[in-house]
Amino acid sequence: MKTKRRAVYPGSFDPVTNGHIDLIHRSAALFDEVVVAILRNTDKTALFTIEERVAMLEQVARKLRNVSVTTFDGLLVDFAEHIGASVIVRGIRAVSDYEYELQMALMNRRLSSKVETVFMMPAETYSYLSSRLVKEISLLGGSVNGLVPPAVERRLIRKFKRVADPAAPIAGRSL
Ligand code: PNS
């Protein structure tokens, strides 16, 4: 009997963008199972909590039967081995991504010979899209329509309400 090929798609997903979603769909068509794994980072620089990021990704993946969402900490290769994933999926948007991704892939290969990294390209429409830019645009009151799912856009607007609407009261400040 053919063994199922499980892939892990790791990242920060702060927040998930349409570029990530494009890659989730592409990898779900390629592998038997795809585990989207959000790094539980101890540094507090993320905009969205881990629970919020899980919720956003679960909503995105709810119609894909072979995609699940989870979190991990520690080494990615240890997590991949632990869940029986033989492939790490990473997206490459432009040449600028390549150097960092190559370094990470080769380091992961050194750490584990059981896990192979596969680079995938999102649709060219998303080649300039990043979570960082999405946050910056939204913070400054710009529209991220078409760059993230509508539910994520709504969450961004809620997060940045204070900045987008200067008249809104700042939490904790007595007026
Ligand atoms: O979306 P990101 O921030 O580019 O994802 C980076 C991620 C989570 C894939 C990377 O930071 C990672 O794998 N971290 C886990 C710790 C680890 O294994 N480090 C060694 C990598 S060579």
Tab-separated table of C-alpha atoms and ligand atoms in Angstrom:
chain	number	residue	atom	x	y	z
A	1	MET	CA	0.000	0.000	0.000
A	2	LYS	CA	1.270	3.463	-0.924
A	3	THR	CA	2.308	5.518	2.100
A	4	LYS	CA	0.818	8.977	2.331
A	5	ARG	CA	3.140	11.840	1.592
A	6	ARG	CA	2.728	14.476	4.248
A	7	ALA	CA	4.120	17.975	3.821
A	8	VAL	CA	4.527	20.711	6.380
A	9	TYR	CA	4.070	24.339	5.350
A	10	PRO	CA	5.656	26.359	8.166
A	11	GLY	CA	5.662	30.080	8.766
A	12	SER	CA	4.714	33.013	10.930
A	13	PHE	CA	1.482	33.787	9.030
A	14	ASP	CA	1.143	37.155	10.773
A	15	PRO	CA	-1.330	37.390	9.111
A	16	VAL	CA	-2.059	34.850	6.388
A	17	THR	CA	-2.098	36.505	2.952
A	18	ASN	CA	-3.559	35.467	-0.392
A	19	GLY	CA	-0.019	34.477	-1.375
A	20	HIS	CA	0.082	31.946	1.480
A	21	ILE	CA	-3.367	30.718	0.490
A	22	ASP	CA	-2.238	30.267	-3.100
A	23	LEU	CA	0.625	28.084	-1.849
A	24	ILE	CA	-1.656	26.093	0.464
A	25	HIS	CA	-3.868	25.254	-2.531
A	26	ARG	CA	-0.907	24.365	-4.720
A	27	SER	CA	0.654	22.107	-2.091
A	28	ALA	CA	-2.695	20.495	-1.239
A	29	ALA	CA	-2.937	19.455	-4.897
A	30	LEU	CA	0.577	18.011	-4.814
A	31	PHE	CA	0.748	16.166	-1.482
A	32	ASP	CA	-1.590	13.729	0.259
A	33	GLU	CA	-1.649	15.839	3.408
A	34	VAL	CA	-0.505	19.354	4.172
A	35	VAL	CA	0.037	20.546	7.731
A	36	VAL	CA	0.176	24.326	7.964
A	37	ALA	CA	2.362	24.940	11.015
A	38	ILE	CA	2.577	28.317	12.722
A	39	LEU	CA	5.742	29.002	14.658
A	40	ARG	CA	4.984	29.635	18.322
A	41	ASN	CA	7.529	32.349	18.722
A	42	THR	CA	8.395	33.531	22.177
A	43	ASP	CA	9.200	37.045	20.981
A	44	LYS	CA	6.258	39.355	21.326
A	45	THR	CA	6.620	41.234	18.053
A	46	ALA	CA	3.746	39.522	16.225
A	47	LEU	CA	0.650	41.588	15.554
A	48	PHE	CA	-1.771	38.683	15.900
A	49	THR	CA	-1.741	36.201	18.747
A	50	ILE	CA	-1.087	32.589	17.931
A	51	GLU	CA	-4.781	31.827	18.573
A	52	GLU	CA	-5.853	34.540	16.121
A	53	ARG	CA	-3.475	33.232	13.486
A	54	VAL	CA	-4.722	29.671	13.956
A	55	ALA	CA	-8.331	30.892	13.628
A	56	MET	CA	-7.586	32.819	10.417
A	57	LEU	CA	-5.790	29.859	8.848
A	58	GLU	CA	-8.449	27.374	9.924
A	59	GLN	CA	-11.056	29.483	8.230
A	60	VAL	CA	-8.951	29.549	5.065
A	61	ALA	CA	-8.370	25.774	5.119
A	62	ARG	CA	-11.830	24.661	6.158
A	63	LYS	CA	-12.826	23.508	2.668
A	64	LEU	CA	-9.571	21.668	1.967
A	65	ARG	CA	-9.957	18.143	3.267
A	66	ASN	CA	-6.239	17.305	3.242
A	67	VAL	CA	-5.077	20.491	4.973
A	68	SER	CA	-4.797	20.942	8.739
A	69	VAL	CA	-3.523	23.794	10.862
A	70	THR	CA	-1.361	23.543	13.937
A	71	THR	CA	1.434	25.297	15.827
A	72	PHE	CA	4.957	24.241	16.645
A	73	ASP	CA	7.973	25.359	18.573
A	74	GLY	CA	11.560	24.202	18.599
A	75	LEU	CA	13.301	23.032	15.477
A	76	LEU	CA	11.184	22.715	12.361
A	77	VAL	CA	12.856	19.453	11.303
A	78	ASP	CA	12.114	17.905	14.716
A	79	PHE	CA	8.483	18.893	14.331
A	80	ALA	CA	8.378	17.560	10.757
A	81	GLU	CA	9.833	14.217	11.837
A	82	HIS	CA	7.485	14.094	14.810
A	83	ILE	CA	4.393	14.400	12.601
A	84	GLY	CA	5.803	12.117	9.907
A	85	ALA	CA	6.238	14.843	7.283
A	86	SER	CA	8.924	14.168	4.698
A	87	VAL	CA	8.594	17.518	2.938
A	88	ILE	CA	8.882	21.151	4.019
A	89	VAL	CA	7.103	23.531	1.637
A	90	ARG	CA	8.449	27.059	1.337
A	91	GLY	CA	7.336	29.775	-1.021
A	92	ILE	CA	9.755	31.734	-3.161
A	93	ARG	CA	8.358	34.968	-4.531
A	94	ALA	CA	11.426	36.565	-6.047
A	95	VAL	CA	15.184	36.068	-6.270
A	96	SER	CA	15.499	38.107	-3.074
A	97	ASP	CA	13.834	35.286	-1.114
A	98	TYR	CA	16.192	32.695	-2.467
A	99	GLU	CA	19.315	33.334	-0.426
A	100	TYR	CA	17.571	33.113	2.956
A	101	GLU	CA	15.475	30.149	1.874
A	102	LEU	CA	18.486	28.300	0.484
A	103	GLN	CA	20.389	28.833	3.725
A	104	MET	CA	17.456	27.558	5.763
A	105	ALA	CA	16.841	24.579	3.474
A	106	LEU	CA	20.474	23.499	3.559
A	107	MET	CA	20.668	23.945	7.311
A	108	ASN	CA	17.502	21.897	7.733
A	109	ARG	CA	18.996	19.224	5.470
A	110	ARG	CA	22.081	19.147	7.662
A	111	LEU	CA	19.872	18.773	10.734
A	112	SER	CA	17.769	15.996	9.216
A	113	SER	CA	18.283	13.834	6.165
A	114	LYS	CA	14.690	12.621	6.444
A	115	VAL	CA	13.073	15.898	5.440
A	116	GLU	CA	13.363	17.524	2.023
A	117	THR	CA	12.552	21.184	1.305
A	118	VAL	CA	10.424	21.923	-1.742
A	119	PHE	CA	10.245	25.499	-3.034
A	120	MET	CA	7.043	26.605	-4.692
A	121	MET	CA	6.167	29.815	-6.502
A	122	PRO	CA	2.875	31.556	-5.808
A	123	ALA	CA	0.928	33.131	-8.680
A	124	GLU	CA	2.853	36.122	-10.012
A	125	THR	CA	0.047	38.411	-8.795
A	126	TYR	CA	1.346	37.719	-5.294
A	127	SER	CA	5.067	37.971	-6.027
A	128	TYR	CA	5.308	41.335	-4.249
A	129	LEU	CA	2.952	40.455	-1.404
A	130	SER	CA	4.121	39.967	2.170
A	131	SER	CA	2.533	39.939	5.629
A	132	ARG	CA	4.862	42.770	6.614
A	133	LEU	CA	3.636	45.060	3.803
A	134	VAL	CA	0.024	44.139	4.456
A	135	LYS	CA	0.420	45.203	8.101
A	136	GLU	CA	2.164	48.425	7.137
A	137	ILE	CA	-0.482	49.368	4.568
A	138	SER	CA	-3.288	48.588	6.968
A	139	LEU	CA	-1.619	50.467	9.819
A	140	LEU	CA	-1.390	53.536	7.610
A	141	GLY	CA	-5.034	53.311	6.615
A	142	GLY	CA	-4.591	51.817	3.123
A	143	SER	CA	-6.747	49.092	1.626
A	144	VAL	CA	-5.493	45.517	1.590
A	145	ASN	CA	-8.502	44.322	-0.338
A	146	GLY	CA	-7.492	41.468	-2.647
A	147	LEU	CA	-4.266	40.875	-0.739
A	148	VAL	CA	-5.774	39.027	2.212
A	149	PRO	CA	-9.139	37.286	2.747
A	150	PRO	CA	-11.975	39.687	3.742
A	151	ALA	CA	-12.057	38.232	7.290
A	152	VAL	CA	-8.353	38.997	7.728
A	153	GLU	CA	-8.861	42.501	6.374
A	154	ARG	CA	-11.605	43.055	8.942
A	155	ARG	CA	-9.325	41.836	11.726
A	156	LEU	CA	-6.567	44.189	10.541
A	157	ILE	CA	-8.952	47.126	10.514
A	158	ARG	CA	-10.048	46.231	14.052
A	159	LYS	CA	-6.435	45.957	15.238
A	160	PHE	CA	-5.467	49.301	13.759
A	161	LYS	CA	-8.741	51.098	14.445
A	162	ARG	CA	-6.953	53.401	16.845
A	163	VAL	CA	-4.619	54.609	14.110
A	164	ALA	CA	-7.023	54.465	11.153
A	165	ASP	CA	-9.541	56.550	13.087
A	166	PRO	CA	-7.728	59.156	15.210
A	167	ALA	CA	-11.021	60.040	16.882
A	168	ALA	CA	-11.381	56.557	18.352
A	169	PRO	CA	-10.489	56.366	22.049
A	170	ILE	CA	-7.174	54.795	22.947
A	171	ALA	CA	-7.641	51.769	25.202
A	172	GLY	CA	-6.644	52.488	28.779
A	173	ARG	CA	-6.512	56.264	28.352
A	174	SER	CA	-8.857	58.270	30.482
A	175	LEU	CA	-10.275	61.156	28.550
B	1	PNS	O1	7.115	32.910	7.715
B	1	PNS	P1	8.543	32.919	8.154
B	1	PNS	O2	8.716	33.856	9.329
B	1	PNS	O3	9.498	33.206	7.034
B	1	PNS	O4	8.856	31.433	8.689
B	1	PNS	C1	10.118	31.128	9.213
B	1	PNS	C2	10.113	29.712	9.851
B	1	PNS	C3	9.012	29.599	10.876
B	1	PNS	C4	9.898	28.683	8.777
B	1	PNS	C5	11.522	29.527	10.493
B	1	PNS	O5	11.802	30.595	11.319
B	1	PNS	C6	11.632	28.235	11.293
B	1	PNS	O6	11.591	27.160	10.753
B	1	PNS	N1	11.743	28.352	12.636
B	1	PNS	C7	11.816	27.232	13.535
B	1	PNS	C8	13.168	27.124	14.213
B	1	PNS	C9	14.152	26.384	13.338
B	1	PNS	O7	13.957	25.256	12.951
B	1	PNS	N2	15.254	27.081	13.019
B	1	PNS	C10	16.292	26.573	12.166
B	1	PNS	C11	15.994	26.888	10.724
B	1	PNS	S1	17.331	26.477	9.697
